[in-house]
PDB file of C-alpha atoms in Angstrom:
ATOM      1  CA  UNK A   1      36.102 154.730  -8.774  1.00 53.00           C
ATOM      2  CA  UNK A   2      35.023 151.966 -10.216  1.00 63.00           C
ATOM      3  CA  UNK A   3      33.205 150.719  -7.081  1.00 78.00           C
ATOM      4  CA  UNK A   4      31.178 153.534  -7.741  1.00 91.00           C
ATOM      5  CA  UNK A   5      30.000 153.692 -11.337  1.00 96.00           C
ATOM      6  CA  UNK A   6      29.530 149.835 -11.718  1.00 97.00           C
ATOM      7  CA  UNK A   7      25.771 148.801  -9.297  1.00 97.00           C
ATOM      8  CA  UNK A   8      25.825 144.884  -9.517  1.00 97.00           C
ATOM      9  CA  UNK A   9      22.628 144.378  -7.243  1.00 96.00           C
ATOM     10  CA  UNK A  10      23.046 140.862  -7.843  1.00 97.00           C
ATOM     11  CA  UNK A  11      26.625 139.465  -9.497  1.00 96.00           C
ATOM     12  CA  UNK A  12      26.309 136.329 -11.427  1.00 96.00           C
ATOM     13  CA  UNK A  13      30.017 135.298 -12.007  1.00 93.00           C
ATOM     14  CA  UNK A  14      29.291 132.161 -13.824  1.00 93.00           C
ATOM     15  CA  UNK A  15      26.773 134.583 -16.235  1.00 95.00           C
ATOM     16  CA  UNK A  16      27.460 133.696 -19.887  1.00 94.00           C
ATOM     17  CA  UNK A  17      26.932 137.557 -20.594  1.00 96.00           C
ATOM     18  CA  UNK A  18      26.629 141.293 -18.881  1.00 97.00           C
ATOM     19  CA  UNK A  19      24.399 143.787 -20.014  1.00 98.00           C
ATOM     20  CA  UNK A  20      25.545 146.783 -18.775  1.00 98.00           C
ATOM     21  CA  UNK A  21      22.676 149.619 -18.691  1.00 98.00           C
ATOM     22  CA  UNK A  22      23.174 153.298 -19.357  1.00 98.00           C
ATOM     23  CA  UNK A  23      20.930 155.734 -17.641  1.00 96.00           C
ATOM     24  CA  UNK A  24      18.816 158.464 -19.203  1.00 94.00           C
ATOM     25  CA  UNK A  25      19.234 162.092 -18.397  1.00 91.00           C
ATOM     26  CA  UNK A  26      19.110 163.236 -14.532  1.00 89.00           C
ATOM     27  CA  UNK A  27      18.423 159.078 -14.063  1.00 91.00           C
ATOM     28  CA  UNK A  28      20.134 156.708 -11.897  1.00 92.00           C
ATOM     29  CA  UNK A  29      21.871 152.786 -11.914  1.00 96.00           C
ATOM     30  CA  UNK A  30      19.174 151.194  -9.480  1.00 95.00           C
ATOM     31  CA  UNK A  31      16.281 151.207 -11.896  1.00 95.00           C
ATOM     32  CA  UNK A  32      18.565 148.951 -13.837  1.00 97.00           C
ATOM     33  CA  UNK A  33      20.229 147.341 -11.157  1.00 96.00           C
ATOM     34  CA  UNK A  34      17.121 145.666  -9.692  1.00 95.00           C
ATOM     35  CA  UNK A  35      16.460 144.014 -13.575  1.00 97.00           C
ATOM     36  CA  UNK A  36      19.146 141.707 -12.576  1.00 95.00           C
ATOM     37  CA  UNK A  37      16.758 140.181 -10.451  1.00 94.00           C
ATOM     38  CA  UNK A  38      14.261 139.204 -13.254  1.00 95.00           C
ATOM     39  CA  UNK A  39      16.601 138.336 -15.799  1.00 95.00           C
ATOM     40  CA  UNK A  40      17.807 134.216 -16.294  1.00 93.00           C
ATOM     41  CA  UNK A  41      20.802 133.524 -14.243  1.00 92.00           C
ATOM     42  CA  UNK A  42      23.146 133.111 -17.328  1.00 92.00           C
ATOM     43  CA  UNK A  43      22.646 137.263 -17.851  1.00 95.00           C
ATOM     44  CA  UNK A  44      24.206 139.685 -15.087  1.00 97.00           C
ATOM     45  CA  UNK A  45      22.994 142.974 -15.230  1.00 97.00           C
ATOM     46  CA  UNK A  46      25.371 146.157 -14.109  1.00 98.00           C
ATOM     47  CA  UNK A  47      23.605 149.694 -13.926  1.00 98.00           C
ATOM     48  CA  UNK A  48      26.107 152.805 -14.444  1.00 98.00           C
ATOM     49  CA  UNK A  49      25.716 155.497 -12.119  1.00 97.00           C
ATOM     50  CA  UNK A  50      26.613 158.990 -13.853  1.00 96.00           C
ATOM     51  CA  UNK A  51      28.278 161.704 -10.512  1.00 95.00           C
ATOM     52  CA  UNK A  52      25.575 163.818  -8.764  1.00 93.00           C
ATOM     53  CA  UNK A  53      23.002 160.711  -7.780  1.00 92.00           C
ATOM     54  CA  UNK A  54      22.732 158.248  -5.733  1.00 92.00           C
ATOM     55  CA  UNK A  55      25.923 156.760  -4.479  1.00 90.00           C
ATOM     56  CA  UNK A  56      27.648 159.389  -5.903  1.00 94.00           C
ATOM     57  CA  UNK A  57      25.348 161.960  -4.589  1.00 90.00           C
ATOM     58  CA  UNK A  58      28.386 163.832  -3.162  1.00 92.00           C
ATOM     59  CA  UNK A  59      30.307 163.830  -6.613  1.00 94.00           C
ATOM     60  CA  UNK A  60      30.743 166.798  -8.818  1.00 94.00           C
ATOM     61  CA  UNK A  61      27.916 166.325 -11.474  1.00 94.00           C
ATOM     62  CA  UNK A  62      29.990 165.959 -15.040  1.00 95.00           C
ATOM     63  CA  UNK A  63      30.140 168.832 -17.981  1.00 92.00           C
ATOM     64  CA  UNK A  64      32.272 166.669 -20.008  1.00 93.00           C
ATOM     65  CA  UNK A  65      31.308 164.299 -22.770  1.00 93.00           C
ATOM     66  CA  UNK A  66      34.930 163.206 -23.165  1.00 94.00           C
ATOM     67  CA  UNK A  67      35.801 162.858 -19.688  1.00 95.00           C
ATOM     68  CA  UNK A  68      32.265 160.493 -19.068  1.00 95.00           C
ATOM     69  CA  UNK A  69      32.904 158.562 -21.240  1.00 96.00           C
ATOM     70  CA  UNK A  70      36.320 158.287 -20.103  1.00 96.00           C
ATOM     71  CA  UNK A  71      35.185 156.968 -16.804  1.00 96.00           C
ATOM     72  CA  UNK A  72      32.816 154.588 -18.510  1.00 97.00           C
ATOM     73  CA  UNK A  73      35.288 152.835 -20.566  1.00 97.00           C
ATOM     74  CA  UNK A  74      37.925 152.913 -17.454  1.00 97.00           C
ATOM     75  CA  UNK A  75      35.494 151.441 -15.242  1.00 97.00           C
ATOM     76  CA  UNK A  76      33.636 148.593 -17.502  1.00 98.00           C
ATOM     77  CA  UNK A  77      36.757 147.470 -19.653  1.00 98.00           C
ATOM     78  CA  UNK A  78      38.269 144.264 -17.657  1.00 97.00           C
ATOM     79  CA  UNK A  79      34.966 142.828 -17.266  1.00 97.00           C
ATOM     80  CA  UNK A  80      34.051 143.279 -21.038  1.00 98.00           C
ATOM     81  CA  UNK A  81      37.620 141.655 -21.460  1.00 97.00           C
ATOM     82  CA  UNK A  82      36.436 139.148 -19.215  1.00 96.00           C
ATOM     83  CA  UNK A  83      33.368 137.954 -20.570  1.00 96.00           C
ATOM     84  CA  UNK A  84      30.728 138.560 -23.104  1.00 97.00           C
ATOM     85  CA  UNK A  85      28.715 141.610 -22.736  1.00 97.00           C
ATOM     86  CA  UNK A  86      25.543 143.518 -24.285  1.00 98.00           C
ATOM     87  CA  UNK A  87      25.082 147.373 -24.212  1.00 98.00           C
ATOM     88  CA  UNK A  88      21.412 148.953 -23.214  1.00 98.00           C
ATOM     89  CA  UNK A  89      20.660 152.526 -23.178  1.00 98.00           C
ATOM     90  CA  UNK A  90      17.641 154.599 -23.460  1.00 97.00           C
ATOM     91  CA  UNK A  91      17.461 158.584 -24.292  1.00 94.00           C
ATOM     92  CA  UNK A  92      21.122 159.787 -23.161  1.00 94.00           C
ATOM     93  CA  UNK A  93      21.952 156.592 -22.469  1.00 97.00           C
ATOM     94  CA  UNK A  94      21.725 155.082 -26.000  1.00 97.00           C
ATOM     95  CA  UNK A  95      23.841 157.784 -27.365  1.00 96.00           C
ATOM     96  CA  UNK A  96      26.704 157.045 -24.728  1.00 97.00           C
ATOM     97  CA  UNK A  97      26.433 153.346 -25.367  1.00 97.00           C
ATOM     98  CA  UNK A  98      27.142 153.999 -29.148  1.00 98.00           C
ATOM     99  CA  UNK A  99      29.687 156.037 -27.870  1.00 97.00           C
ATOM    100  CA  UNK A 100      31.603 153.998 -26.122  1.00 98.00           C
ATOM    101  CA  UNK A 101      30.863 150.725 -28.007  1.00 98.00           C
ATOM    102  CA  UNK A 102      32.322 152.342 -31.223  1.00 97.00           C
ATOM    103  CA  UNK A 103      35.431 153.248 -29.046  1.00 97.00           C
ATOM    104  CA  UNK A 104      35.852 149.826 -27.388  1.00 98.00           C
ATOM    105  CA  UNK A 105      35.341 148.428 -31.242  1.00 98.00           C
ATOM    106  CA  UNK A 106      38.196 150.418 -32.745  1.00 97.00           C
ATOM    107  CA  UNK A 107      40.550 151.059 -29.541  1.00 97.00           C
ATOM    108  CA  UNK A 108      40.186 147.526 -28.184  1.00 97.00           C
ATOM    109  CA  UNK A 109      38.911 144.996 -30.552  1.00 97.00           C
ATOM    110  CA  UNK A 110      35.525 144.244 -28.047  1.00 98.00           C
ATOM    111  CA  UNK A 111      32.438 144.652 -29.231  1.00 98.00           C
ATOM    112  CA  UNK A 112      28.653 144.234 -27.793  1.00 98.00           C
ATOM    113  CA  UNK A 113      26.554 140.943 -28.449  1.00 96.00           C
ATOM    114  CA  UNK A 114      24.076 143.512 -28.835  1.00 97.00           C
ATOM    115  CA  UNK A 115      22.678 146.474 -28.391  1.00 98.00           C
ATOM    116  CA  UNK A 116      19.599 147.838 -27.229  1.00 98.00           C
ATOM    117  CA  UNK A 117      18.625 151.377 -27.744  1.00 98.00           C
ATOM    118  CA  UNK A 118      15.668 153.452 -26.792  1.00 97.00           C
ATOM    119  CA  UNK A 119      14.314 156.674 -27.124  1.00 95.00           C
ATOM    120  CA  UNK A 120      16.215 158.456 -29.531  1.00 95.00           C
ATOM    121  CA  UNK A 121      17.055 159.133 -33.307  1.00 95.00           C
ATOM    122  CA  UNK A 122      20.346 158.000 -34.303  1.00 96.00           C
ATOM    123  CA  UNK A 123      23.027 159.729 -33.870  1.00 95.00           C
ATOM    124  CA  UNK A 124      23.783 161.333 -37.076  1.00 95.00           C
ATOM    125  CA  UNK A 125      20.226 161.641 -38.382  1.00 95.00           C
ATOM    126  CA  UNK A 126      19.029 164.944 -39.149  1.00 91.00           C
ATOM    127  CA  UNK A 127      15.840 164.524 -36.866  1.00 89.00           C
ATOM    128  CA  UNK A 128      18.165 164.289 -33.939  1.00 88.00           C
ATOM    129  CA  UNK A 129      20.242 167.482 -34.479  1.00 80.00           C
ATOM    130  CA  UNK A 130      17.381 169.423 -35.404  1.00 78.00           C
ATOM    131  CA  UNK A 131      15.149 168.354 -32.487  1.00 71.00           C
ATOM    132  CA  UNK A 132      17.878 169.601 -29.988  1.00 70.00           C
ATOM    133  CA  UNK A 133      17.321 171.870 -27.077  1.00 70.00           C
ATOM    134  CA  UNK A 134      20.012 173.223 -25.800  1.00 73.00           C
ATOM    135  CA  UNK A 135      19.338 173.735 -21.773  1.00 76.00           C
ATOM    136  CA  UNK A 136      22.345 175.971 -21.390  1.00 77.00           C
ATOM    137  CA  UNK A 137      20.252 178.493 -23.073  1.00 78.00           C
ATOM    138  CA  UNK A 138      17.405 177.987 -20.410  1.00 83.00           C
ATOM    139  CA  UNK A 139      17.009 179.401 -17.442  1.00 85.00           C
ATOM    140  CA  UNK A 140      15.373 177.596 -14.322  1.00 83.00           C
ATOM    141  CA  UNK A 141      12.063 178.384 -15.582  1.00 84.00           C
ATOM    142  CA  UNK A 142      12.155 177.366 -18.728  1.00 85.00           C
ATOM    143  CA  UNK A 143      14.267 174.092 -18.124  1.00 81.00           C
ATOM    144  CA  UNK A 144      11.694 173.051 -15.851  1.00 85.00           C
ATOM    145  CA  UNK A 145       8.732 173.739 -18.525  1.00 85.00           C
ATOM    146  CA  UNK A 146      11.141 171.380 -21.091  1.00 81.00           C
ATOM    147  CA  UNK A 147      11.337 168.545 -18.016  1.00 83.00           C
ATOM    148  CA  UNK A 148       7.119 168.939 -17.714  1.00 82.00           C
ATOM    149  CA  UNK A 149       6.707 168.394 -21.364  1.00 80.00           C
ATOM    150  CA  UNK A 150       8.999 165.515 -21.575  1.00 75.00           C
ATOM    151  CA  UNK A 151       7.796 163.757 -18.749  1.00 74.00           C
ATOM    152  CA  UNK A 152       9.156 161.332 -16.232  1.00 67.00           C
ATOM    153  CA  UNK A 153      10.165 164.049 -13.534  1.00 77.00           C
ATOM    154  CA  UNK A 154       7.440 163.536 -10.906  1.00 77.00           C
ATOM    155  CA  UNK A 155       5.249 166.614  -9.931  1.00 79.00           C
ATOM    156  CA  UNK A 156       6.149 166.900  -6.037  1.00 81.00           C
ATOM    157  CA  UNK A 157      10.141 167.041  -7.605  1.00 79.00           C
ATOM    158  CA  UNK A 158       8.893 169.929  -9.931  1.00 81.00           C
ATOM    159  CA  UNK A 159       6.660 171.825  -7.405  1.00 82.00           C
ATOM    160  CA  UNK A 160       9.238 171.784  -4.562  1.00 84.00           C
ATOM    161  CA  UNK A 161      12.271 174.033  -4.597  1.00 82.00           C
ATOM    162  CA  UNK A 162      14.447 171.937  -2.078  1.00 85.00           C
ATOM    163  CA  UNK A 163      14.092 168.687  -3.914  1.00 82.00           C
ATOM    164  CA  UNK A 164      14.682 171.002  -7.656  1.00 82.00           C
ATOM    165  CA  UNK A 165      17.663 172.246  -5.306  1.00 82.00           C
ATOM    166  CA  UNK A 166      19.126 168.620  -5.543  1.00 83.00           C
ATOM    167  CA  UNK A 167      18.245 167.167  -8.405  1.00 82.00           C
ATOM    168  CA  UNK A 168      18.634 170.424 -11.309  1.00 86.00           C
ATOM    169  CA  UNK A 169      22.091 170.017 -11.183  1.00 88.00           C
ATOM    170  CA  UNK A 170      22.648 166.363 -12.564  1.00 90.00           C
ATOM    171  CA  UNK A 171      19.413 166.789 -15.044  1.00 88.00           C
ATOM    172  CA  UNK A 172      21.449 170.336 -16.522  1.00 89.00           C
ATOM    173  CA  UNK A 173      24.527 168.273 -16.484  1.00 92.00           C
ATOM    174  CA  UNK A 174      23.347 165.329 -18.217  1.00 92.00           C
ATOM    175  CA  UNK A 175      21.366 167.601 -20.779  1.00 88.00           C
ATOM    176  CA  UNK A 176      24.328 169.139 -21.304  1.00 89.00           C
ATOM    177  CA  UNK A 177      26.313 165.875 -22.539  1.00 92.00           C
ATOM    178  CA  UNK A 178      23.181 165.946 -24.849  1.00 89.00           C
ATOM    179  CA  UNK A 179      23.815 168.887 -26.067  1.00 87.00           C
ATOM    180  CA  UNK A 180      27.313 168.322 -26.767  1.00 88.00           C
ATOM    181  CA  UNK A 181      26.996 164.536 -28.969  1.00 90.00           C
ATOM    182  CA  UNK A 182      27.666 165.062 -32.113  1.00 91.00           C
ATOM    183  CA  UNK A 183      28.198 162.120 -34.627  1.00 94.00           C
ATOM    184  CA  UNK A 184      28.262 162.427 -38.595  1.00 93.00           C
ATOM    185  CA  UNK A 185      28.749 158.857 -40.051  1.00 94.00           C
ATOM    186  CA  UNK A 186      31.787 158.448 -42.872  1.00 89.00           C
ATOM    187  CA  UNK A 187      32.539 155.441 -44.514  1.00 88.00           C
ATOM    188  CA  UNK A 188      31.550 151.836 -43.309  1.00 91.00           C
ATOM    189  CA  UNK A 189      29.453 150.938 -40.630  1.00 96.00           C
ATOM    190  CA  UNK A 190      31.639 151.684 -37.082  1.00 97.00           C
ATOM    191  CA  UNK A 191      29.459 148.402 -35.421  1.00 98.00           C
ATOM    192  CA  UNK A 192      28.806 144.924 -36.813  1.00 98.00           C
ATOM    193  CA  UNK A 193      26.413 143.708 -33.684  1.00 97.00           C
ATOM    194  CA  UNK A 194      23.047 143.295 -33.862  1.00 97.00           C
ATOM    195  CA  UNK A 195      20.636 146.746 -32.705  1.00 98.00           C
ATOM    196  CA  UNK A 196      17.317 146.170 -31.335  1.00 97.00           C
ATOM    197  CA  UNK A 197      15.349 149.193 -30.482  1.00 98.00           C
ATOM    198  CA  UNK A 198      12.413 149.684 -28.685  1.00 97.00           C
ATOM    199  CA  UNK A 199      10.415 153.211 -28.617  1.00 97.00           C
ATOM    200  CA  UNK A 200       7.086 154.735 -27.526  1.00 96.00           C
ATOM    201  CA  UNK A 201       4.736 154.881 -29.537  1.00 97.00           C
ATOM    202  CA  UNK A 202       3.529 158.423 -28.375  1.00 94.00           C
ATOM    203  CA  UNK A 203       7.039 159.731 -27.880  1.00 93.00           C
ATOM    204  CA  UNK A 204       7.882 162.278 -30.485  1.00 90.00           C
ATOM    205  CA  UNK A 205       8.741 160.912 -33.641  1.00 93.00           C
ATOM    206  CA  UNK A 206      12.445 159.328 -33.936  1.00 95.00           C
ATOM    207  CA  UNK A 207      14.662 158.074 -36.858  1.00 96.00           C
ATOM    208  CA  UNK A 208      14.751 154.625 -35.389  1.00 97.00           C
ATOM    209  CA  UNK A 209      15.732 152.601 -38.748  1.00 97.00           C
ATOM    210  CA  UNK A 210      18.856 155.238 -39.412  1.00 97.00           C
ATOM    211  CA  UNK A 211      20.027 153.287 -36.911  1.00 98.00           C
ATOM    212  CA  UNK A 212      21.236 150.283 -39.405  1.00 98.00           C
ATOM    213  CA  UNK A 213      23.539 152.183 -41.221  1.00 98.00           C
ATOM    214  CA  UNK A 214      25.769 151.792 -37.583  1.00 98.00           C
ATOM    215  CA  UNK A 215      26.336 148.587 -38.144  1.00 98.00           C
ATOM    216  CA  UNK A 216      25.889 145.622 -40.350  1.00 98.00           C
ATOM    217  CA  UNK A 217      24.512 143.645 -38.121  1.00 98.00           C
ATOM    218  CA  UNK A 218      20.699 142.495 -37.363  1.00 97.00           C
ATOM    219  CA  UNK A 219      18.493 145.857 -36.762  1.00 98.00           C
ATOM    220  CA  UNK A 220      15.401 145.277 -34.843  1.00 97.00           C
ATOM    221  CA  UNK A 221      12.213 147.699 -34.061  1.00 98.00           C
ATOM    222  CA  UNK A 222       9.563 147.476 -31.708  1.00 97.00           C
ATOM    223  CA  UNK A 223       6.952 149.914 -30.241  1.00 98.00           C
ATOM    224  CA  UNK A 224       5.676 149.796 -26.926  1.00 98.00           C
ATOM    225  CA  UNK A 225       2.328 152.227 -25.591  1.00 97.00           C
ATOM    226  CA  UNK A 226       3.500 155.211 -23.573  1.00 95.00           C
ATOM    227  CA  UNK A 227       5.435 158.431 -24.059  1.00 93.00           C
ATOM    228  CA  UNK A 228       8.821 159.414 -23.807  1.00 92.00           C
ATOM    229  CA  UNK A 229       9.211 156.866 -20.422  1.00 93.00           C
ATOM    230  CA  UNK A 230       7.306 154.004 -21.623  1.00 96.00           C
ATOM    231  CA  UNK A 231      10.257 151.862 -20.018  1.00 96.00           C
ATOM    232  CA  UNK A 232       9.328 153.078 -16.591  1.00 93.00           C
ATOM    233  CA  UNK A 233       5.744 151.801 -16.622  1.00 95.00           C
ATOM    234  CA  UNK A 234       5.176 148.114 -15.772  1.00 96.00           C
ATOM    235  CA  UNK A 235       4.075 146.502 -18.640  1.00 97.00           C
ATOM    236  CA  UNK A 236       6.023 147.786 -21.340  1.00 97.00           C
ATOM    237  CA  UNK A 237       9.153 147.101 -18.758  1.00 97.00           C
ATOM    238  CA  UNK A 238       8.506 143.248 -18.819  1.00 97.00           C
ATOM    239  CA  UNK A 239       7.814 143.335 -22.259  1.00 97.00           C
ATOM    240  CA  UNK A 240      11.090 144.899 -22.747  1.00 97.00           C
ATOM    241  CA  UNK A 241      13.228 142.366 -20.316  1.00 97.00           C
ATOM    242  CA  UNK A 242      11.242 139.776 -21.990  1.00 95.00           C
ATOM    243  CA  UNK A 243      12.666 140.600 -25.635  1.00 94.00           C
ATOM    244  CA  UNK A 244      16.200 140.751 -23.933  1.00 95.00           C
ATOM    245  CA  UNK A 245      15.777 137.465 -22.367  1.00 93.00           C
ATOM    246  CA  UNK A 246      14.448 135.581 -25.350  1.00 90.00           C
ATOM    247  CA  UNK A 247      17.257 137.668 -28.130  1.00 84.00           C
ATOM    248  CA  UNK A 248      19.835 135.962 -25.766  1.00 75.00           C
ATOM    249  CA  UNK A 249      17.930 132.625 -24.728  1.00 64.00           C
ATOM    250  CA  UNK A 250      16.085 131.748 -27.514  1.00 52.00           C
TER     251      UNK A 250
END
């Protein structure tokens, strides 16, 4: 199993430190994976791939917030025993990485260098649970009209019906562990790491600085041009692996 959720395009065993990247709803590990390629030699870069996609095409897509993140700790925690490691996560993915970095915090004593999260209010803020759709309540229709508005599903994926075939099934799962994360913050800080967030500027608008009260460490905000998947376009993803390289190389 683990074979399968961790995609190490290119293993650096002498790295100092492993990010470990967290996909975005209905997204896969090799967008990440191939950052490990443009990253300094003393960072190794591991994308997680969530059932339903790419090497796990033939999986049963997940339903289960618990059990995901289940997997995720299960599969990354003797490396992160091993050596130092950094969380990044954009959209769904920045909400798992809390997820399970607050978990390996207060279950195992292993925390993140950092953390980089994208794309998202935090957890508890209001602005997240009130901007929530809840795709369960769409139908196909509709859940495709929500995917056009939010961008990053290409248009021959939306106008075919054998390519919607394949890939509505991990985008409703995945929406679904969205719908499902719930957080309310009580008492301290659960993280002491540094946060650095990064968000587009023409996204809708997040809570971005609610994110300090996660942790008393360092909490860092940038803004990059683009929508929801800024990331994805060229610029603002150099710009982003630059800030990673110089926050751990500086």
């Amino acid at each position: 199993m683990v074979d399968k959720v961790l995609n190490c395009r290119f293993p650096r065993p002498t790295a100092s430190c492993q990010l470990f990247c967290f996909p975005w709803a209905g997204g896969g590990s090799n967008f990440y994976a191939n950052w490990g390629n443009m990253l300094p030699e003393s960072l190794e870069v591991t994308g997680l791939t969530f059932p339903g996609r790419e090497g796990r095409f033939k999986d049963p897509c997940c339903h289960s917030l618990e059990v995901m993140q289940k997997e995720i700790i299960a599969a990354i925690l003797p490396k992160c025993r091993e050596r130092p490691f950094a969380f990044w996560g954009h959209s769904l993915g920045a909400l798992m990485c809390f997820d399970v970095a607050k978990t390996l915090k207060s279950e195992y004593n292993l925390e993140p260098e950092r953390m980089f999260v994208s794309g998202v209010s935090a957890p508890h803020s209001a602005e997240r649970k009130e901007s929530k759709v809840y795709v369960k309540d769409l139908n196909d229709e509709e859940f495709k009209d929500f995917l056009k508005k939010l961008g990053g599903t290409p248009d021959e994926i939306l106008r075919s019906e054998e390519l919607m075939a394949l890939f509505l099934p991990p985008l409703r799962a995945d929406y679904e562990l969205v719908d499902q994360y719930e957080y309310d913050l009580e008492g301290e800080a659960p993280l002491t790491c540094p946060i650095d967030i990064t968000d587009g500027q023409y996204d809708i608008k997040h809570n971005l600085k609610a994110w300090q009260d996660l942790t008393t460490g360092k909490l860092t905000i940038k803004m990059l041009p683009g929508g929801h998947f800024y990331l994805k376009e060229k610029d603002n993803m150099m710009r982003i692996l630059e800030n990673i390289s110089s926050y751990f190389f500086e």
